[in-house]
Amino acid sequence: ENLKNLLLAPPAGPITVIGIDPGMRTGCKVAVISETGALLENTTIYPTEPRNDVAGATKTLMTLIQKYKISGIAIGNGTGSRETEGVVRNMLREQKKEGIFCAVVNEAGASVYSASDIAREEFPDLDLTVRGAISIARRLQDPLAELVKIDPKSIGVGQYQHDVDQKRLKGGLDGTVESCVNRVGVDLNTTSFALLRYVAGINESVARRVVKY
């Protein structure tokens, strides 16, 4: 039930998004994602402790907003998310950017995705933390398409998942993912093989060939 609710969370749709993976000492990783989920640009800002470079962060974000006509900003709910959200909301208010919305996104499993084979395939040359910011941005656009790339057990639903029969748990979770994907459908022009493989009648090798084509 929890997994189904997460997967069927309302998508923001095909909009350009800035994804921010908050961090304190190492800074916040920023990724700009196109309407189709492609990476356009990435950088790092330091609006929180210890640097507190709010002016620099504001300047960087405003440049990206103007350059890519951003519609939404997604902030991961990890360490430093509240401070980062405060900086972003103040910036949008002061710069009178009423048309842009800011949302805090559940980042459970983003680090698992970042280190996964799927992420390495998608972005072989990028740092783990940048992949995390990309995942956060895409979760705002289309939670289902992004969350299917992660083992359901790593999405952070259910406290007692290790106490039950693992084979039955996997069967139940996979069935839920498949049912959600088939209920919503897939856009062939933007889908990843990770999403397409859950469509009834399509296996992973067929999904990979379709995406490649």
Coordinates of N, CA and C in Angstrom, one line a residue:
E1 N 0.8 -1.2 0.0 CA 0.0 0.0 0.0 C 0.9 1.3 0.0
N2 N 1.9 1.3 0.9 CA 2.8 2.4 0.9 C 3.5 2.6 -0.4
L3 N 4.0 1.5 -1.0 CA 4.7 1.6 -2.2 C 3.8 2.1 -3.3
K4 N 2.6 1.6 -3.4 CA 1.6 2.1 -4.4 C 1.4 3.6 -4.3
N5 N 1.2 4.1 -3.0 CA 0.9 5.5 -2.8 C 2.1 6.3 -3.3
L6 N 3.3 5.8 -3.1 CA 4.5 6.6 -3.5 C 4.6 6.6 -5.0
L7 N 4.4 5.4 -5.6 CA 4.6 5.3 -7.1 C 3.5 6.2 -7.8
L8 N 2.3 6.2 -7.2 CA 1.2 7.0 -7.9 C 1.1 8.4 -7.4
A9 N 2.1 8.9 -6.8 CA 2.1 10.4 -6.4 C 1.9 11.2 -7.7
P10 N 1.2 12.3 -7.6 CA 0.9 13.1 -8.8 C 2.2 13.7 -9.4
P11 N 2.4 13.5 -10.7 CA 3.6 14.0 -11.3 C 3.4 15.5 -11.7
A12 N 4.5 16.2 -11.7 CA 4.4 17.6 -12.1 C 4.4 17.7 -13.6
G13 N 4.8 16.6 -14.3 CA 4.7 16.6 -15.8 C 5.9 17.0 -16.5
P14 N 5.9 17.1 -17.8 CA 7.1 17.4 -18.6 C 7.4 18.9 -18.5
I15 N 8.1 19.3 -17.4 CA 8.5 20.7 -17.2 C 10.1 20.7 -17.0
T16 N 10.7 21.8 -17.2 CA 12.1 22.0 -16.8 C 12.2 22.2 -15.3
V17 N 13.1 21.4 -14.7 CA 13.2 21.4 -13.3 C 14.7 21.5 -12.8
I18 N 14.9 22.3 -11.7 CA 16.2 22.3 -11.1 C 16.1 21.3 -9.9
G19 N 16.9 20.3 -9.8 CA 17.0 19.4 -8.7 C 18.1 19.8 -7.7
I20 N 17.9 19.9 -6.5 CA 18.9 20.2 -5.5 C 19.0 19.1 -4.5
D21 N 20.2 18.6 -4.4 CA 20.5 17.6 -3.3 C 21.3 18.3 -2.2
P22 N 20.6 18.6 -1.1 CA 21.2 19.5 -0.1 C 22.4 18.8 0.6
G23 N 23.3 19.7 0.9 CA 24.5 19.2 1.7 C 25.0 20.3 2.5
M24 N 25.7 20.1 3.6 CA 26.2 21.2 4.4 C 27.7 21.5 4.0
R25 N 28.6 20.7 4.5 CA 30.0 21.0 4.2 C 30.4 20.9 2.7
T26 N 29.9 19.8 2.1 CA 30.2 19.6 0.7 C 29.4 20.4 -0.3
G27 N 28.5 21.2 0.2 CA 27.6 22.0 -0.7 C 26.4 21.3 -1.2
C28 N 25.5 22.0 -1.9 CA 24.3 21.4 -2.5 C 24.6 21.2 -4.0
K29 N 24.4 19.9 -4.4 CA 24.5 19.6 -5.8 C 23.3 20.0 -6.6
V30 N 23.5 20.7 -7.7 CA 22.4 21.2 -8.5 C 22.4 20.6 -9.9
A31 N 21.2 20.1 -10.3 CA 21.1 19.5 -11.7 C 19.9 20.1 -12.4
V32 N 20.1 20.6 -13.6 CA 19.0 21.1 -14.4 C 18.6 20.0 -15.4
I33 N 17.2 19.7 -15.4 CA 16.7 18.6 -16.1 C 15.7 19.2 -17.1
S34 N 15.7 18.7 -18.4 CA 14.8 19.2 -19.4 C 13.4 18.5 -19.3
E35 N 12.5 18.9 -20.1 CA 11.1 18.3 -20.0 C 11.2 16.8 -20.2
T36 N 12.1 16.3 -20.9 CA 12.2 14.9 -21.2 C 13.1 14.1 -20.2
G37 N 13.6 14.8 -19.2 CA 14.4 14.2 -18.1 C 15.9 14.2 -18.4
A38 N 16.3 14.9 -19.5 CA 17.7 14.9 -19.9 C 18.5 15.9 -19.0
L39 N 19.7 15.6 -18.7 CA 20.6 16.5 -17.9 C 21.0 17.7 -18.8
L40 N 20.8 18.9 -18.4 CA 21.2 20.1 -19.2 C 22.5 20.7 -18.7
E41 N 22.5 20.7 -17.3 CA 23.7 21.4 -16.7 C 23.7 21.0 -15.2
N42 N 24.9 20.9 -14.6 CA 25.0 20.7 -13.2 C 26.1 21.6 -12.6
T43 N 25.9 21.9 -11.3 CA 26.9 22.7 -10.6 C 26.7 22.5 -9.1
T44 N 27.4 23.3 -8.3 CA 27.3 23.1 -6.8 C 27.2 24.5 -6.2
I45 N 26.3 24.7 -5.2 CA 26.1 25.9 -4.5 C 26.3 25.7 -3.0
Y46 N 26.6 26.8 -2.3 CA 27.0 26.6 -0.8 C 26.2 27.6 0.0
P47 N 24.8 27.5 0.0 CA 24.0 28.5 0.7 C 23.9 28.3 2.2
T48 N 24.4 27.1 2.7 CA 24.2 26.7 4.1 C 25.5 26.8 4.9
E49 N 25.5 26.4 6.2 CA 26.7 26.3 7.0 C 27.7 25.3 6.3
P50 N 29.0 25.5 6.3 CA 29.7 26.6 7.0 C 29.9 27.8 6.2
R51 N 29.7 27.7 4.8 CA 30.0 28.9 4.0 C 29.0 30.0 4.0
N52 N 27.7 29.6 4.0 CA 26.6 30.6 4.0 C 26.7 31.6 2.8
D53 N 27.0 31.0 1.7 CA 27.2 31.9 0.5 C 25.8 32.0 -0.2
V54 N 24.9 32.7 0.5 CA 23.5 32.9 -0.1 C 23.6 33.7 -1.3
A55 N 24.4 34.8 -1.4 CA 24.4 35.6 -2.5 C 24.9 34.9 -3.8
G56 N 26.0 34.1 -3.6 CA 26.5 33.3 -4.7 C 25.5 32.2 -5.2
A57 N 24.8 31.6 -4.2 CA 23.8 30.6 -4.6 C 22.7 31.2 -5.3
T58 N 22.2 32.4 -4.9 CA 21.1 33.1 -5.5 C 21.5 33.4 -7.0
K59 N 22.7 33.9 -7.1 CA 23.2 34.3 -8.5 C 23.2 33.1 -9.4
T60 N 23.8 32.0 -8.9 CA 23.9 30.8 -9.8 C 22.5 30.3 -10.2
L61 N 21.6 30.2 -9.2 CA 20.2 29.7 -9.4 C 19.5 30.6 -10.4
M62 N 19.6 32.0 -10.2 CA 18.9 32.9 -11.1 C 19.4 32.8 -12.5
T63 N 20.7 32.6 -12.7 CA 21.2 32.4 -14.0 C 20.6 31.2 -14.7
L64 N 20.6 30.1 -13.9 CA 20.0 28.8 -14.5 C 18.5 29.0 -14.8
I65 N 17.8 29.7 -13.9 CA 16.3 29.9 -14.1 C 16.1 30.7 -15.4
Q66 N 16.9 31.7 -15.6 CA 16.7 32.5 -16.9 C 17.2 31.8 -18.1
K67 N 18.3 31.1 -18.0 CA 18.9 30.4 -19.1 C 18.0 29.2 -19.6
Y68 N 17.3 28.5 -18.7 CA 16.6 27.3 -19.1 C 15.1 27.4 -18.9
K69 N 14.6 28.6 -18.6 CA 13.2 28.9 -18.4 C 12.6 27.8 -17.4
I70 N 13.1 27.8 -16.2 CA 12.7 26.8 -15.2 C 11.3 26.9 -14.7
S71 N 10.6 25.8 -14.6 CA 9.2 25.9 -14.0 C 9.1 25.5 -12.6
G72 N 10.0 24.5 -12.1 CA 9.9 24.1 -10.8 C 11.3 23.8 -10.2
I73 N 11.4 23.8 -8.9 CA 12.6 23.5 -8.2 C 12.3 22.4 -7.1
A74 N 13.0 21.3 -7.2 CA 12.8 20.1 -6.3 C 14.0 20.1 -5.4
I75 N 13.7 20.0 -4.1 CA 14.8 19.9 -3.1 C 14.6 18.6 -2.3
G76 N 15.7 17.8 -2.3 CA 15.7 16.5 -1.5 C 15.5 16.8 0.0
N77 N 14.8 15.9 0.7 CA 14.5 16.1 2.1 C 15.6 15.6 3.0
G78 N 16.8 15.6 2.6 CA 17.9 15.1 3.5 C 18.5 16.2 4.3
T79 N 19.7 16.0 4.9 CA 20.3 17.0 5.7 C 20.5 18.3 5.1
G80 N 20.0 19.4 5.7 CA 20.1 20.7 5.2 C 19.0 21.1 4.3
S81 N 18.0 20.3 4.2 CA 16.9 20.6 3.2 C 16.1 21.8 3.6
R82 N 15.9 21.9 5.0 CA 15.1 23.1 5.4 C 15.8 24.4 5.2
E83 N 17.1 24.4 5.5 CA 17.9 25.6 5.3 C 17.9 26.0 3.8
T84 N 18.1 25.0 2.9 CA 18.2 25.2 1.5 C 16.8 25.7 1.0
E85 N 15.8 25.1 1.4 CA 14.4 25.5 1.0 C 14.2 26.9 1.4
G86 N 14.6 27.3 2.6 CA 14.4 28.7 3.0 C 15.1 29.7 2.1
V87 N 16.3 29.4 1.7 CA 17.1 30.2 0.8 C 16.4 30.3 -0.6
V88 N 15.9 29.2 -1.1 CA 15.3 29.2 -2.4 C 14.0 29.9 -2.4
R89 N 13.2 29.7 -1.4 CA 11.9 30.4 -1.3 C 12.1 32.0 -1.1
N90 N 13.1 32.4 -0.3 CA 13.4 33.8 -0.2 C 13.8 34.4 -1.6
M91 N 14.6 33.6 -2.3 CA 15.1 34.1 -3.6 C 13.9 34.3 -4.6
L92 N 13.0 33.3 -4.6 CA 11.9 33.4 -5.5 C 11.0 34.6 -5.2
R93 N 10.8 34.8 -3.8 CA 10.0 35.9 -3.4 C 10.7 37.3 -3.7
E94 N 11.9 37.4 -3.4 CA 12.6 38.7 -3.6 C 12.8 39.0 -5.1
Q95 N 13.0 37.9 -5.9 CA 13.2 38.2 -7.4 C 11.8 38.2 -8.1
K96 N 10.7 38.0 -7.3 CA 9.3 38.1 -7.9 C 9.1 37.0 -9.0
K97 N 9.6 35.8 -8.7 CA 9.4 34.7 -9.7 C 8.2 33.9 -9.3
E98 N 7.0 34.5 -9.4 CA 5.8 33.8 -8.9 C 5.4 32.6 -9.7
G99 N 5.9 32.5 -11.0 CA 5.5 31.4 -11.9 C 6.3 30.1 -11.6
I100 N 7.3 30.2 -10.7 CA 8.1 29.0 -10.4 C 7.7 28.5 -9.0
F101 N 7.5 27.2 -8.9 CA 7.2 26.6 -7.6 C 8.3 25.8 -7.1
C102 N 8.4 25.7 -5.7 CA 9.4 25.0 -5.1 C 8.8 23.8 -4.2
A103 N 9.4 22.6 -4.3 CA 8.8 21.5 -3.6 C 9.9 20.7 -3.0
V104 N 9.6 20.2 -1.7 CA 10.6 19.3 -1.1 C 10.1 17.9 -1.5
V105 N 11.1 17.1 -2.0 CA 10.8 15.8 -2.5 C 11.5 14.7 -1.6
N106 N 10.8 13.6 -1.4 CA 11.3 12.5 -0.7 C 12.5 11.9 -1.4
E107 N 13.7 11.9 -0.8 CA 14.9 11.4 -1.5 C 15.3 10.0 -1.1
A108 N 14.4 9.3 -0.4 CA 14.7 7.9 0.0 C 15.1 7.1 -1.2
G109 N 16.2 6.4 -1.1 CA 16.7 5.6 -2.2 C 17.5 6.3 -3.3
A110 N 17.6 7.6 -3.2 CA 18.3 8.4 -4.3 C 19.8 8.0 -4.3
S111 N 20.3 7.7 -3.1 CA 21.8 7.4 -3.0 C 22.0 5.9 -3.5
V112 N 20.9 5.1 -3.3 CA 21.0 3.7 -3.9 C 21.0 3.8 -5.4
Y113 N 20.1 4.6 -5.9 CA 20.1 4.8 -7.4 C 21.4 5.3 -7.9
S114 N 22.0 6.3 -7.2 CA 23.2 7.0 -7.7 C 24.4 6.0 -7.9
A115 N 24.4 4.9 -7.0 CA 25.5 3.9 -7.1 C 25.1 2.7 -7.9
S116 N 23.9 2.7 -8.5 CA 23.4 1.5 -9.2 C 23.9 1.4 -10.6
D117 N 23.8 0.2 -11.2 CA 24.2 0.0 -12.6 C 23.4 0.9 -13.5
I118 N 22.1 1.0 -13.2 CA 21.3 1.9 -14.1 C 21.8 3.3 -14.2
A119 N 22.2 3.9 -13.0 CA 22.7 5.2 -13.0 C 24.0 5.3 -13.7
R120 N 24.9 4.3 -13.5 CA 26.2 4.3 -14.2 C 26.0 4.2 -15.7
E121 N 25.0 3.5 -16.1 CA 24.7 3.4 -17.5 C 24.2 4.7 -18.1
E122 N 23.3 5.4 -17.3 CA 22.8 6.6 -17.8 C 23.8 7.8 -17.8
F123 N 24.6 7.8 -16.7 CA 25.5 8.9 -16.5 C 26.9 8.4 -16.1
P124 N 27.6 7.8 -17.0 CA 28.9 7.1 -16.6 C 30.0 8.1 -16.2
D125 N 29.9 9.4 -16.6 CA 30.9 10.3 -16.3 C 30.6 11.2 -15.1
L126 N 29.5 11.0 -14.5 CA 29.1 12.0 -13.4 C 29.4 11.4 -12.1
D127 N 29.6 12.3 -11.1 CA 29.8 12.0 -9.7 C 28.5 11.4 -9.1
L128 N 28.6 10.6 -8.1 CA 27.4 10.0 -7.5 C 26.4 11.1 -7.0
T129 N 27.0 12.1 -6.4 CA 26.1 13.2 -5.8 C 25.3 13.9 -6.9
V130 N 25.9 14.1 -8.0 CA 25.2 14.8 -9.1 C 24.0 13.9 -9.6
R131 N 24.3 12.6 -9.7 CA 23.2 11.6 -10.1 C 22.1 11.7 -9.1
G132 N 22.4 11.9 -7.8 CA 21.3 12.0 -6.8 C 20.5 13.2 -7.1
A133 N 21.1 14.4 -7.4 CA 20.3 15.6 -7.7 C 19.4 15.4 -9.0
I134 N 19.9 14.7 -9.9 CA 19.1 14.3 -11.2 C 17.9 13.5 -10.8
S135 N 18.1 12.5 -9.9 CA 17.0 11.7 -9.5 C 16.0 12.5 -8.7
I136 N 16.4 13.4 -7.9 CA 15.5 14.3 -7.1 C 14.6 15.1 -8.1
A137 N 15.3 15.7 -9.1 CA 14.5 16.5 -10.1 C 13.5 15.7 -10.8
R138 N 13.9 14.5 -11.3 CA 13.0 13.7 -12.0 C 11.9 13.1 -11.2
R139 N 12.1 13.0 -9.9 CA 11.0 12.5 -9.0 C 9.9 13.5 -9.0
L140 N 10.2 14.8 -9.2 CA 9.2 15.8 -9.2 C 8.4 15.7 -10.5
Q141 N 9.1 15.5 -11.6 CA 8.5 15.4 -13.0 C 7.6 14.2 -13.0
D142 N 8.1 13.0 -12.6 CA 7.4 11.8 -12.8 C 7.9 10.8 -11.8
P143 N 7.3 10.7 -10.6 CA 7.8 9.8 -9.5 C 7.8 8.4 -10.0
L144 N 6.8 7.9 -10.7 CA 6.8 6.5 -11.1 C 8.0 6.2 -12.0
A145 N 8.2 7.0 -13.0 CA 9.3 6.7 -13.9 C 10.7 6.6 -13.2
E146 N 10.8 7.4 -12.2 CA 12.1 7.5 -11.5 C 12.2 6.4 -10.4
L147 N 11.2 6.1 -9.7 CA 11.2 5.2 -8.6 C 11.3 3.7 -9.0
V148 N 10.9 3.4 -10.3 CA 11.0 2.0 -10.7 C 12.4 1.6 -10.9
K149 N 13.4 2.6 -10.9 CA 14.8 2.2 -11.1 C 15.4 1.7 -9.8
I150 N 14.7 1.9 -8.7 CA 15.3 1.5 -7.4 C 14.5 0.3 -6.9
D151 N 15.3 -0.6 -6.3 CA 14.7 -1.8 -5.6 C 13.7 -1.2 -4.6
P152 N 12.4 -1.7 -4.7 CA 11.3 -1.2 -3.8 C 11.7 -1.2 -2.3
K153 N 12.6 -2.2 -1.9 CA 13.0 -2.3 -0.5 C 13.8 -1.1 -0.1
S154 N 14.4 -0.4 -1.1 CA 15.3 0.8 -0.7 C 14.6 2.1 -0.8
I155 N 13.3 2.1 -1.0 CA 12.5 3.4 -1.2 C 12.1 3.9 0.2
G156 N 12.3 3.1 1.2 CA 12.0 3.5 2.6 C 10.5 3.3 3.0
V157 N 9.9 2.3 2.5 CA 8.5 2.0 2.9 C 8.5 0.7 3.7
G158 N 7.8 0.8 4.9 CA 7.6 -0.4 5.7 C 8.8 -0.7 6.6
Q159 N 8.5 -0.8 7.9 CA 9.6 -0.9 8.9 C 10.0 -2.4 9.0
Y160 N 9.1 -3.3 8.8 CA 9.4 -4.7 9.2 C 9.7 -5.6 8.0
Q161 N 10.2 -5.0 6.9 CA 10.3 -5.8 5.7 C 11.4 -6.9 5.8
H162 N 12.3 -6.8 6.8 CA 13.3 -7.9 6.9 C 12.7 -9.1 7.8
D163 N 11.6 -8.9 8.4 CA 11.0 -10.0 9.2 C 10.1 -10.9 8.5
V164 N 9.9 -10.6 7.2 CA 8.9 -11.4 6.4 C 9.6 -12.3 5.4
D165 N 8.9 -13.2 4.8 CA 9.4 -14.1 3.8 C 9.9 -13.2 2.6
Q166 N 11.2 -13.2 2.3 CA 11.7 -12.3 1.3 C 11.2 -12.6 -0.1
K167 N 11.0 -13.9 -0.4 CA 10.5 -14.2 -1.7 C 9.1 -13.7 -2.0
R168 N 8.3 -13.9 -1.0 CA 6.9 -13.4 -1.1 C 6.9 -11.8 -1.1
L169 N 7.8 -11.2 -0.3 CA 7.8 -9.8 -0.3 C 8.2 -9.2 -1.7
K170 N 9.2 -9.8 -2.3 CA 9.7 -9.4 -3.6 C 8.6 -9.6 -4.6
G171 N 7.9 -10.7 -4.5 CA 6.8 -11.0 -5.5 C 5.7 -9.9 -5.3
G172 N 5.3 -9.6 -4.0 CA 4.3 -8.6 -3.8 C 4.7 -7.2 -4.3
L173 N 6.0 -6.8 -4.0 CA 6.4 -5.5 -4.4 C 6.5 -5.4 -5.9
D174 N 7.1 -6.4 -6.6 CA 7.2 -6.4 -8.0 C 5.8 -6.3 -8.7
G175 N 4.9 -7.1 -8.1 CA 3.5 -7.0 -8.6 C 2.9 -5.7 -8.5
T176 N 3.2 -5.0 -7.4 CA 2.7 -3.6 -7.2 C 3.2 -2.6 -8.2
V177 N 4.6 -2.7 -8.4 CA 5.2 -1.9 -9.4 C 4.6 -2.1 -10.8
E178 N 4.5 -3.4 -11.2 CA 4.0 -3.7 -12.5 C 2.5 -3.2 -12.7
S179 N 1.7 -3.4 -11.6 CA 0.3 -2.9 -11.7 C 0.3 -1.4 -11.8
C180 N 1.1 -0.7 -11.1 CA 1.1 0.8 -11.2 C 1.6 1.3 -12.6
V181 N 2.6 0.6 -13.1 CA 3.1 1.0 -14.5 C 2.1 0.8 -15.5
N182 N 1.4 -0.4 -15.5 CA 0.4 -0.7 -16.5 C -0.8 0.1 -16.4
R183 N -1.1 0.6 -15.1 CA -2.3 1.4 -14.9 C -2.0 2.8 -15.5
V184 N -0.8 3.3 -15.3 CA -0.5 4.7 -15.8 C -0.1 4.7 -17.3
G185 N 0.6 3.7 -17.7 CA 1.1 3.7 -19.1 C 2.5 4.3 -19.2
V186 N 3.1 4.3 -20.4 CA 4.5 4.7 -20.6 C 4.5 5.6 -21.8
D187 N 5.3 6.6 -21.8 CA 5.5 7.5 -23.0 C 6.8 6.9 -23.6
L188 N 6.6 6.3 -24.8 CA 7.7 5.7 -25.5 C 8.8 6.6 -25.9
N189 N 8.5 7.9 -26.1 CA 9.5 8.9 -26.5 C 10.5 9.3 -25.4
T190 N 10.1 9.1 -24.2 CA 11.0 9.5 -23.1 C 11.3 8.4 -22.1
T191 N 10.7 7.2 -22.2 CA 10.8 6.2 -21.2 C 12.3 5.6 -21.1
S192 N 12.6 5.1 -20.0 CA 13.9 4.4 -19.8 C 13.5 2.9 -19.9
F193 N 14.5 2.1 -20.2 CA 14.2 0.6 -20.2 C 13.8 0.1 -18.8
A194 N 14.2 0.8 -17.8 CA 13.9 0.4 -16.4 C 12.4 0.5 -16.2
L195 N 11.7 1.5 -16.8 CA 10.3 1.6 -16.7 C 9.5 0.7 -17.7
L196 N 10.1 0.6 -18.9 CA 9.4 -0.1 -20.0 C 9.3 -1.6 -19.7
R197 N 10.4 -2.1 -19.0 CA 10.4 -3.6 -18.7 C 9.3 -4.0 -17.8
Y198 N 8.6 -3.1 -17.1 CA 7.5 -3.5 -16.3 C 6.1 -3.6 -17.0
V199 N 6.1 -3.1 -18.3 CA 4.9 -3.2 -19.1 C 4.6 -4.7 -19.4
A200 N 3.4 -5.1 -19.2 CA 3.0 -6.5 -19.4 C 3.5 -7.0 -20.8
G201 N 4.2 -8.1 -20.9 CA 4.5 -8.7 -22.2 C 5.9 -8.2 -22.7
I202 N 6.6 -7.3 -22.0 CA 7.9 -6.8 -22.4 C 8.9 -7.2 -21.3
N203 N 10.0 -7.8 -21.8 CA 11.0 -8.1 -20.8 C 12.2 -7.1 -20.9
E204 N 13.2 -7.3 -20.2 CA 14.3 -6.3 -20.1 C 15.0 -6.2 -21.5
S205 N 15.3 -7.3 -22.1 CA 16.1 -7.2 -23.4 C 15.2 -6.5 -24.5
V206 N 13.9 -6.8 -24.5 CA 13.1 -6.1 -25.5 C 13.0 -4.6 -25.1
A207 N 12.8 -4.3 -23.9 CA 12.8 -2.9 -23.4 C 14.0 -2.2 -23.8
R208 N 15.2 -2.8 -23.7 CA 16.4 -2.1 -24.1 C 16.5 -1.9 -25.6
R209 N 16.0 -2.8 -26.3 CA 16.1 -2.7 -27.8 C 15.1 -1.6 -28.3
V210 N 13.9 -1.5 -27.6 CA 12.9 -0.5 -28.0 C 13.5 0.9 -27.7
V211 N 14.1 1.1 -26.5 CA 14.6 2.4 -26.1 C 15.8 2.8 -27.0
K212 N 16.6 1.8 -27.4 CA 17.8 2.1 -28.3 C 17.2 2.5 -29.6
Y213 N 16.2 1.8 -30.1 CA 15.6 2.2 -31.4 C 15.0 3.6 -31.4

